[in-house]
Short mmCIF file of C-alpha atoms and ligand atoms in Angstrom, two decimals:
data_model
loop_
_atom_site.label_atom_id
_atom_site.label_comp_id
_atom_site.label_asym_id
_atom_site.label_seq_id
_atom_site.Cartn_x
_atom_site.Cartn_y
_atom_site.Cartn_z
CA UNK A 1 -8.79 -75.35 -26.70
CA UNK A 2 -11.86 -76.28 -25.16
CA UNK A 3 -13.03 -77.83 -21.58
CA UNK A 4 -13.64 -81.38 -21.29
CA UNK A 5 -14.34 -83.86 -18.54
CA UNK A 6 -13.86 -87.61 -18.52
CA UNK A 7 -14.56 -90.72 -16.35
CA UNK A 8 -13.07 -93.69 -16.54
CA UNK A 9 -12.93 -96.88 -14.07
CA UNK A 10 -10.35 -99.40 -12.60
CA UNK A 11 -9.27 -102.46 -13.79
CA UNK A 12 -7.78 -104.96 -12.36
CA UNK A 13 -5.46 -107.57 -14.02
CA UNK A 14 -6.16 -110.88 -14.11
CA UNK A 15 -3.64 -111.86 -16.25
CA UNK A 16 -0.77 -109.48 -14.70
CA UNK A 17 1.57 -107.15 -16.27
CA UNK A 18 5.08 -107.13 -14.88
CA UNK A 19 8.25 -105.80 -16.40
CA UNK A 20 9.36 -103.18 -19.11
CA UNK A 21 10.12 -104.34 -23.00
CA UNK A 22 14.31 -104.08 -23.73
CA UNK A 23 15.83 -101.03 -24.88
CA UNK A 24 12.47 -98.42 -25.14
CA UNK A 25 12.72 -95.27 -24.54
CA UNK A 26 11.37 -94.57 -21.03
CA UNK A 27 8.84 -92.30 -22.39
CA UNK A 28 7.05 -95.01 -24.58
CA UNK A 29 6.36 -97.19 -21.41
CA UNK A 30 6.73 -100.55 -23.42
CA UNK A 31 5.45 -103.59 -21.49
CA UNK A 32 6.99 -106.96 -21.92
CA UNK A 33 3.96 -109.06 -21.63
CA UNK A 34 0.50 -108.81 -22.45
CA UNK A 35 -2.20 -108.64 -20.16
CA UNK A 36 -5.97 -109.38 -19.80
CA UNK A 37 -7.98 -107.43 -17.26
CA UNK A 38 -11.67 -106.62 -15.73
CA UNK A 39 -12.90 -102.61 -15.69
CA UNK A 40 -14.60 -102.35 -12.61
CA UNK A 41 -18.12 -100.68 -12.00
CA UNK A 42 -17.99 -98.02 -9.26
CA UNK A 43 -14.40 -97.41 -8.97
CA UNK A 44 -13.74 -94.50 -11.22
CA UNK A 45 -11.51 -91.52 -11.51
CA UNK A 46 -13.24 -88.28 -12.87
CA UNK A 47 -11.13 -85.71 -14.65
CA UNK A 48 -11.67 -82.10 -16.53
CA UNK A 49 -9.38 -80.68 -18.66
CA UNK A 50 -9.86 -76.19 -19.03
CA UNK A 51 -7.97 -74.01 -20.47
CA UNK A 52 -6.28 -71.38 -17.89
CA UNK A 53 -3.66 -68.54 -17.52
CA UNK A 54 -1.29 -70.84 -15.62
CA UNK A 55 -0.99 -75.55 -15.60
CA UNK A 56 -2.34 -76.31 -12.05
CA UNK A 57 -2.99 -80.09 -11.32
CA UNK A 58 -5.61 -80.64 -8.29
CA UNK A 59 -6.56 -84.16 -6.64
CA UNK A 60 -9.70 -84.37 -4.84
CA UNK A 61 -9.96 -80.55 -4.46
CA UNK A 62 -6.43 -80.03 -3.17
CA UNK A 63 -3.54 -78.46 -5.29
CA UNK A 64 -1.10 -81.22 -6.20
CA UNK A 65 2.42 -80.31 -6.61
CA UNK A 66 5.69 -82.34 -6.88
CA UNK A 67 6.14 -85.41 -9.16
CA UNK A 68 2.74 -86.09 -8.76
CA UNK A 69 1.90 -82.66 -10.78
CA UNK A 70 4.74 -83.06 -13.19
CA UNK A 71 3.71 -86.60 -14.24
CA UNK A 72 0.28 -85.02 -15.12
CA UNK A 73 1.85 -82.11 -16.80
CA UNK A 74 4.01 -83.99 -18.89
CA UNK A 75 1.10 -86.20 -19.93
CA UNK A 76 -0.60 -82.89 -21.15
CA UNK A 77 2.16 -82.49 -23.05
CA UNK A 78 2.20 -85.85 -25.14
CA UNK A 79 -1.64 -85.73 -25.67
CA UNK A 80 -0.73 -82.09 -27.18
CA UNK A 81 2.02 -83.49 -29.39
CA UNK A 82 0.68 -86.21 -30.46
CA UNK A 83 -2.27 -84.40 -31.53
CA UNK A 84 0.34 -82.32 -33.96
CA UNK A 85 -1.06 -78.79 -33.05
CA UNK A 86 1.42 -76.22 -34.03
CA UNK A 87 3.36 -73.92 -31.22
CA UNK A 88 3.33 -74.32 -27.71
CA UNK A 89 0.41 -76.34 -25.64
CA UNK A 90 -1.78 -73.83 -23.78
CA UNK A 91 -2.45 -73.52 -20.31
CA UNK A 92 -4.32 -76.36 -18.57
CA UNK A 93 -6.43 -76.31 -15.40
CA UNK A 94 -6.74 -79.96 -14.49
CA UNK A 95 -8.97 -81.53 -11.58
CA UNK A 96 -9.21 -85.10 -11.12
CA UNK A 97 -11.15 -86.84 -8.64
CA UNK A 98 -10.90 -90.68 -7.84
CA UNK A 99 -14.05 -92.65 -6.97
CA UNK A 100 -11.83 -95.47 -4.51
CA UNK A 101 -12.06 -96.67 -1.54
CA UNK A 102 -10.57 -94.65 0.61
CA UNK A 103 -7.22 -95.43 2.09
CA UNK A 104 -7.07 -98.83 0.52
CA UNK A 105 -3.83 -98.16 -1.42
CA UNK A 106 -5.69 -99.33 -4.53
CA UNK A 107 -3.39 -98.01 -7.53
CA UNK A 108 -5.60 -94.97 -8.91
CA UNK A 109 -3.04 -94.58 -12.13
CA UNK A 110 -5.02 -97.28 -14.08
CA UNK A 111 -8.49 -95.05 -14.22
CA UNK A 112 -6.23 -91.81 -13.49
CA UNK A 113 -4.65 -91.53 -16.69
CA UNK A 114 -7.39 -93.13 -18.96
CA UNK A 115 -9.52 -90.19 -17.64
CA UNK A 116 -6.71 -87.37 -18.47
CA UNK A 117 -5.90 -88.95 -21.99
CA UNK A 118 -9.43 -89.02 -22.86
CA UNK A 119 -10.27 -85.59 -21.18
CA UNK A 120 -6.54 -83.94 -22.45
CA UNK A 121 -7.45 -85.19 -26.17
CA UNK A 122 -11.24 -83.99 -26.40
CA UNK A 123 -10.09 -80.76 -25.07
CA UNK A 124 -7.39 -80.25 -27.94
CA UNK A 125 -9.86 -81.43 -30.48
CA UNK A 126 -7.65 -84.47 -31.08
CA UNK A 127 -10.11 -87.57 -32.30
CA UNK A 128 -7.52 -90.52 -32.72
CA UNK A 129 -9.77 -92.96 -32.04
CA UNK A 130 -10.26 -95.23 -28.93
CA UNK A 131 -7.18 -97.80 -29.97
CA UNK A 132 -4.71 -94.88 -30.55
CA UNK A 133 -5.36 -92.87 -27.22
CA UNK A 134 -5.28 -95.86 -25.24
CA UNK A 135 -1.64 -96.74 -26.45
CA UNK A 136 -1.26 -93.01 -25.30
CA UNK A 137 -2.60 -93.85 -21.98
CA UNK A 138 -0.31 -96.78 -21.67
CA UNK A 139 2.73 -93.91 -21.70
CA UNK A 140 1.50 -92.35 -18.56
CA UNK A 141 0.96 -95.64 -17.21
CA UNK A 142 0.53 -99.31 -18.40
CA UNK A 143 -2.66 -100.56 -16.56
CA UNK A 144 -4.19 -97.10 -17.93
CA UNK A 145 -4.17 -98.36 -21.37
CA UNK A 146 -6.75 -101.05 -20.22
CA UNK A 147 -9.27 -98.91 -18.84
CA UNK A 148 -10.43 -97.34 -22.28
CA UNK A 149 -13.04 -100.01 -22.10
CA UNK A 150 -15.34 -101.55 -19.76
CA UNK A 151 -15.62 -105.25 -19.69
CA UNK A 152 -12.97 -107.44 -20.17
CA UNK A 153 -10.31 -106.24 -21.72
CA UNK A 154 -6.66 -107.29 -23.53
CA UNK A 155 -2.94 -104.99 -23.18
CA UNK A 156 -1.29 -106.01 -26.59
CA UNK A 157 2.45 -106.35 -25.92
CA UNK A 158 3.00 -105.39 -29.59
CA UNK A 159 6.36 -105.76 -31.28
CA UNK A 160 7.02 -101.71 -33.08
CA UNK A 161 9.63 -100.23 -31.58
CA UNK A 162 7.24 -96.70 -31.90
CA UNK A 163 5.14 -98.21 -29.68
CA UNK A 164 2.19 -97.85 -31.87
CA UNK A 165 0.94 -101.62 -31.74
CA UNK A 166 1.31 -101.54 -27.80
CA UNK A 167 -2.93 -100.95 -27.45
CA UNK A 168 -5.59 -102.45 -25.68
CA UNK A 169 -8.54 -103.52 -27.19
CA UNK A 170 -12.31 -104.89 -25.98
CA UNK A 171 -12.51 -108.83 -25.55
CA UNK A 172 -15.98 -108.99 -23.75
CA UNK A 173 -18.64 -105.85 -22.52
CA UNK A 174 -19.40 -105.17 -19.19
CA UNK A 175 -22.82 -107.26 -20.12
CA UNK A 176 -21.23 -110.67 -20.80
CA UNK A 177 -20.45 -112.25 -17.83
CA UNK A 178 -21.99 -111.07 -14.04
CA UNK A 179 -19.09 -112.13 -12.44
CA UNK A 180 -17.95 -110.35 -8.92
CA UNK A 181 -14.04 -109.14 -7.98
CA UNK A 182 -13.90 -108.68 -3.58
CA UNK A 183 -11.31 -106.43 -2.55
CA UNK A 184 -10.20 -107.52 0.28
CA UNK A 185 -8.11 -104.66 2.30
CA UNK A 186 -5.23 -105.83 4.70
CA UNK A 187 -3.00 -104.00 6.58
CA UNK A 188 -0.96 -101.75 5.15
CA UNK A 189 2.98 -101.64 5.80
CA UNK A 190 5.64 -99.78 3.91
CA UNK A 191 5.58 -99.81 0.27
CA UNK A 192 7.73 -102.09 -1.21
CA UNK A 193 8.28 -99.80 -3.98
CA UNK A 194 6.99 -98.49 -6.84
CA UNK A 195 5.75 -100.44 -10.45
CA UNK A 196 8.42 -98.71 -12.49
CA UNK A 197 11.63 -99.62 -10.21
CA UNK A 198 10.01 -102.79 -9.23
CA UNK A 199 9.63 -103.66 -12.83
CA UNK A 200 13.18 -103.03 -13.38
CA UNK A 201 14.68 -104.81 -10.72
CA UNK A 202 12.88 -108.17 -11.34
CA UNK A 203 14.21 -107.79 -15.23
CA UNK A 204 17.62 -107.04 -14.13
CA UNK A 205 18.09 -109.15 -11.33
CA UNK A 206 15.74 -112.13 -11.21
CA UNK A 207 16.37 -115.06 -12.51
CA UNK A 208 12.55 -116.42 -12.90
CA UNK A 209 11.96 -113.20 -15.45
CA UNK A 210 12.81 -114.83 -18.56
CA UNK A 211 10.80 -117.72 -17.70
CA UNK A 212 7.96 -115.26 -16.40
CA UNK A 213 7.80 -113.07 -19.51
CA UNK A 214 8.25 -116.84 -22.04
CA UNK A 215 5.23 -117.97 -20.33
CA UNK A 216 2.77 -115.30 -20.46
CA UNK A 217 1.40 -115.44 -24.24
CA UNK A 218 0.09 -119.19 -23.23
CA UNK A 219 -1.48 -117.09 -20.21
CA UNK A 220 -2.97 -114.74 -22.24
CA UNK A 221 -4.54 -117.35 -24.81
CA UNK A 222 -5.41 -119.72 -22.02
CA UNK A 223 -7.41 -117.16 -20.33
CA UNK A 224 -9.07 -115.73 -23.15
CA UNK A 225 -10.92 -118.83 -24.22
CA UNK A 226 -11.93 -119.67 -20.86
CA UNK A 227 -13.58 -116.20 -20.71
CA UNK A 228 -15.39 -116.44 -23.95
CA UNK A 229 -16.47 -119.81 -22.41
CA UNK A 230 -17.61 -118.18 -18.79
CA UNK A 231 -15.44 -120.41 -17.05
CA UNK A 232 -14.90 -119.70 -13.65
CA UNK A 233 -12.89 -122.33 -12.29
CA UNK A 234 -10.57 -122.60 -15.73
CA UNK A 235 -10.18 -118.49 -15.85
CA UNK A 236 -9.31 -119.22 -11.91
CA UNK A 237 -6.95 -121.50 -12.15
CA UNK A 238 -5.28 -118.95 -14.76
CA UNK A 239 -5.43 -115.95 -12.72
CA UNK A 240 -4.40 -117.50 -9.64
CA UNK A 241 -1.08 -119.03 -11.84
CA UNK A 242 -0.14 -115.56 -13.41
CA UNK A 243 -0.58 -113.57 -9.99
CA UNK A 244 2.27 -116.43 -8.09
CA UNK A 245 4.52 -116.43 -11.01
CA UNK A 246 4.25 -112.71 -10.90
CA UNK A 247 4.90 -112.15 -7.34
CA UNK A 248 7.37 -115.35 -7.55
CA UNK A 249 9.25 -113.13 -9.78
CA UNK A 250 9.34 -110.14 -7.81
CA UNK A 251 10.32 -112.15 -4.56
CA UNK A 252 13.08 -113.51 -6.82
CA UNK A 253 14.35 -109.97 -7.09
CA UNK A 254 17.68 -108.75 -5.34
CA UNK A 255 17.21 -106.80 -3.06
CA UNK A 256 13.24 -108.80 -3.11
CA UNK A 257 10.51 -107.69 -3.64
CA UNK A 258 7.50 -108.30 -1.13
CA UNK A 259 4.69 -106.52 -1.19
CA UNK A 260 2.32 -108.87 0.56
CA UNK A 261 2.30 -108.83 4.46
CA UNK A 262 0.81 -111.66 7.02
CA UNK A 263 -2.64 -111.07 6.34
CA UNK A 264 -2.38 -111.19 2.63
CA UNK A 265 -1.02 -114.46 3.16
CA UNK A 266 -4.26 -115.39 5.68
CA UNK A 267 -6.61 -114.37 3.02
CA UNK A 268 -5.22 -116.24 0.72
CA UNK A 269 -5.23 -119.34 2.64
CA UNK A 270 -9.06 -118.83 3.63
CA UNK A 271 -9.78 -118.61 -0.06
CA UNK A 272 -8.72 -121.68 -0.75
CA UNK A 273 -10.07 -123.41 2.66
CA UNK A 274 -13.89 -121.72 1.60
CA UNK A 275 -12.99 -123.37 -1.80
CA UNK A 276 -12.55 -126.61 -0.69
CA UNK A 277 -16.08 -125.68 1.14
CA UNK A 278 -17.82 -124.95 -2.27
CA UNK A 279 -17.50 -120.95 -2.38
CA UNK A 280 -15.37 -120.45 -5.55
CA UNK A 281 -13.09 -117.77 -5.24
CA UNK A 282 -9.82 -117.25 -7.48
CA UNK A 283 -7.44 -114.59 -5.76
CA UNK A 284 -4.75 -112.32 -7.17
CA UNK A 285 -3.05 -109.57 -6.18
CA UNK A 286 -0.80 -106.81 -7.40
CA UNK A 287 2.24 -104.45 -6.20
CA UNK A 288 0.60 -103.86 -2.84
CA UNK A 289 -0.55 -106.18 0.09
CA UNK A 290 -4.53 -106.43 -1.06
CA UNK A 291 -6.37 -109.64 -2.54
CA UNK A 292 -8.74 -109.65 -5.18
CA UNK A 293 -11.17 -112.16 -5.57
CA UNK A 294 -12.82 -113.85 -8.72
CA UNK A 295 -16.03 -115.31 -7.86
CA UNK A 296 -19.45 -115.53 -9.21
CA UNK A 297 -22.23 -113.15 -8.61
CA UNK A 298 -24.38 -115.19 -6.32
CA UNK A 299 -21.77 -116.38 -3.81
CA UNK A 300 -19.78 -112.73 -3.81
CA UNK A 301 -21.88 -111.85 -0.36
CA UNK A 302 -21.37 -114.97 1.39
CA UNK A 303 -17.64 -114.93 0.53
CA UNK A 304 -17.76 -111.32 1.70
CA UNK A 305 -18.90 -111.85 4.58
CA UNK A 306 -16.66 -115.10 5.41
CA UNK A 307 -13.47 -113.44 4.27
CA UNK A 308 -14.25 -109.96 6.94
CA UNK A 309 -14.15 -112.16 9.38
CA UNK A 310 -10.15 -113.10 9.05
CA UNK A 311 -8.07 -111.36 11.03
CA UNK A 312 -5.94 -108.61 9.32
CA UNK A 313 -9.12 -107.54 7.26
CA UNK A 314 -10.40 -104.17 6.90
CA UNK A 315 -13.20 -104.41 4.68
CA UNK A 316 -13.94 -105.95 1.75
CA UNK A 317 -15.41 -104.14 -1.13
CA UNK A 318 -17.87 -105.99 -3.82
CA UNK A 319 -17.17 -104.88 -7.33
CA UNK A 320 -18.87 -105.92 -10.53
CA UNK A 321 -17.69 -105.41 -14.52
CA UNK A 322 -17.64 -101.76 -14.93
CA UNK A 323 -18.67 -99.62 -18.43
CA UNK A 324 -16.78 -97.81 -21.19
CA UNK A 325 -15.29 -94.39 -20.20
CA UNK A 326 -17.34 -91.45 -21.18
CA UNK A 327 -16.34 -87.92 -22.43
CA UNK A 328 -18.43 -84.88 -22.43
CA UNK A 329 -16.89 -81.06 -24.14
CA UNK A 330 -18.33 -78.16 -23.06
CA UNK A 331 -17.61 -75.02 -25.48
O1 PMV B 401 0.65 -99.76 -14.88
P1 PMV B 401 1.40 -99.82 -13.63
O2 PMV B 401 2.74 -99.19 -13.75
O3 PMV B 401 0.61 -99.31 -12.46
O4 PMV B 401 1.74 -101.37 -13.31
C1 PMV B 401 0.76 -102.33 -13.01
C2 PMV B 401 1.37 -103.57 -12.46
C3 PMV B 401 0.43 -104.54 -11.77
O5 PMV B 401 -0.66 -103.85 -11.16
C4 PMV B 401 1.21 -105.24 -10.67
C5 PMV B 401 -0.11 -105.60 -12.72
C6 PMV B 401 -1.14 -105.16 -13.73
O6 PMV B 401 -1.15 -105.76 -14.83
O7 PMV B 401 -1.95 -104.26 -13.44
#
């Protein structure tokens, strides 16, 4: 094998993913609904691949053990089978570093496992293609599957039962549209709980999931012709509706699932107040209590600086469309 580093950014889903596909194997990490999502410039994880006497998994320069480790490990392992090398997979040294801001609870599994697929495969001289390692990626986590592009991208739900049609694929590059996402950092509490559980409990126990998984194709269409048209207040409208039927879903849940907290709520409220004002901004949010905010290039500062100013906020991070993931294999 050889040594290979990758980077690849976050993305952010503005038509959301929520819930696991019937009777797939764990492994295969089948989504129910399709989803449409922005990679994000900046906000990156960074990852090398080596080959070693001994698999050793650090995260931002300290040793990772535990679940955390395994999950990595076992990723290794898929990337090795799927690229059909014969006997065991070698050794791996892997480092990863993520490029987010700090402390903000901002899931790091979307650019996390993009980066190890990409770096795993170019290290086992396995050349699938883009499409095929980012339905890899989507087995060591959903959201990663989106982040093999920059731009505006679009999760497939697919229908094979392999798995092998579940894929994301490039709607727009990072040059189409200059739009902005704020994330805006609350206080944290608790978490709820994790996407996996979460996304089992709404399926099992909520009654809104049927409806919420029915609905989201007409989502997904919806929002993808008011991208190719640049329009913000139609994608908005979208990607405010997908984010409450999400979370109305999860609140659904028994025991519920809430994973926003007073100030998310206060955010979102302000949003909507500076909207009435004239300062278009479209929130959603995801399995944590932080908003994200659609909004157009030349009012991102203003909104910025209106929304650090409600109580509960942290700070609020500007983000614009990030680029493809990049790979580079040294000998
Ligand atoms: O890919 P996961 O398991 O981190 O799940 C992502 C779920 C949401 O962030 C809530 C929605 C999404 O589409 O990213």
């Amino acid at each position: 094998m050889k040594s290979a580093r990758a980077v690849a950014h976050t993305n952010i889903a503005l038509v959301k993913y929520w819930g696991k596909r019937d009777a797939s194997p764990a492994d295969l990490n089948l989504p129910a609904v399709g989803s449409l999502s922005l990679t994000l410039d900046r906000l990156r994880s960074e990852t090398t691949v080596a080959p070693a006497e001994q698999d050793s998994f650090h995260l931002n320069q300290e040793p990772a053990s535990g679940e955390v480790a395994a999950k990595v490990l076992r990723h290794l392992d898929r990337v090795w089978q799927a690229a059909g090398h014969a006997g065991a997979r070698p050794a791996c040294e892997v480092r990863s570093h993520n490029y987010l801001p700090t402390a903000a609870g901002l899931a790091s599994s979307a650019s996390g496992f993009a980066a190890l697929t990409l770096a795993a495969a170019a290290a086992f001289d396995y050349d699938p293609g883009r499409p095929a390692l980012s339905a890899l990626a989507r087995r060591g986590s959903g959201s990663a599957a989106r982040s093999l592009w920059g731009g505006f991208v679009r999760l497939e739900r697919g229908v094979l039962p392999d798995g092998s049609d579940c894929r994301a694929y490039p709607l727009q590059p990072q040059s189409f549209w200059d739009v902005r996402l704020l994330i805006v950092h609350t206080e944290k509490g608790p978490k709820a709980i994790g996407s996996t559980a979460g996304m089992q409990r709404s399926r099992d126990t909520s009654p809104y999931y049927g409806p919420w998984v029915d609905t989201s194709e007409a989502d997904l269409a919806a929002a993808e012709a008011a991208l190719a048209a640049r329009d913000l207040p139609v994608l908005g409208d979208i990607l405010e509706h997908s984010c409450f039927k999400m979370h109305a879903c999860m609140m659904a849940s028994r025991p519920p699932i809430v994973y926003w907290r007073g100030a998310t709520l206060d955010v979102i409220h302000a949003v909507w107040r500076l909207r009435a004002e004239g300062l278009r901004g479209y929130v959603t949010s995801d399995a944590g209590p932080h908003v994200k905010v659609l909004c157009a290039q030349d009012q991102a500062d203003e909104l910025a600086v209106r929304l650090r100013a409600v109580s509960g906020v942290h700070a609020v991070d500007v983000v614009g469309p990030g680029p493809d993931p990049t790979v580079e294999v040294s000998a």
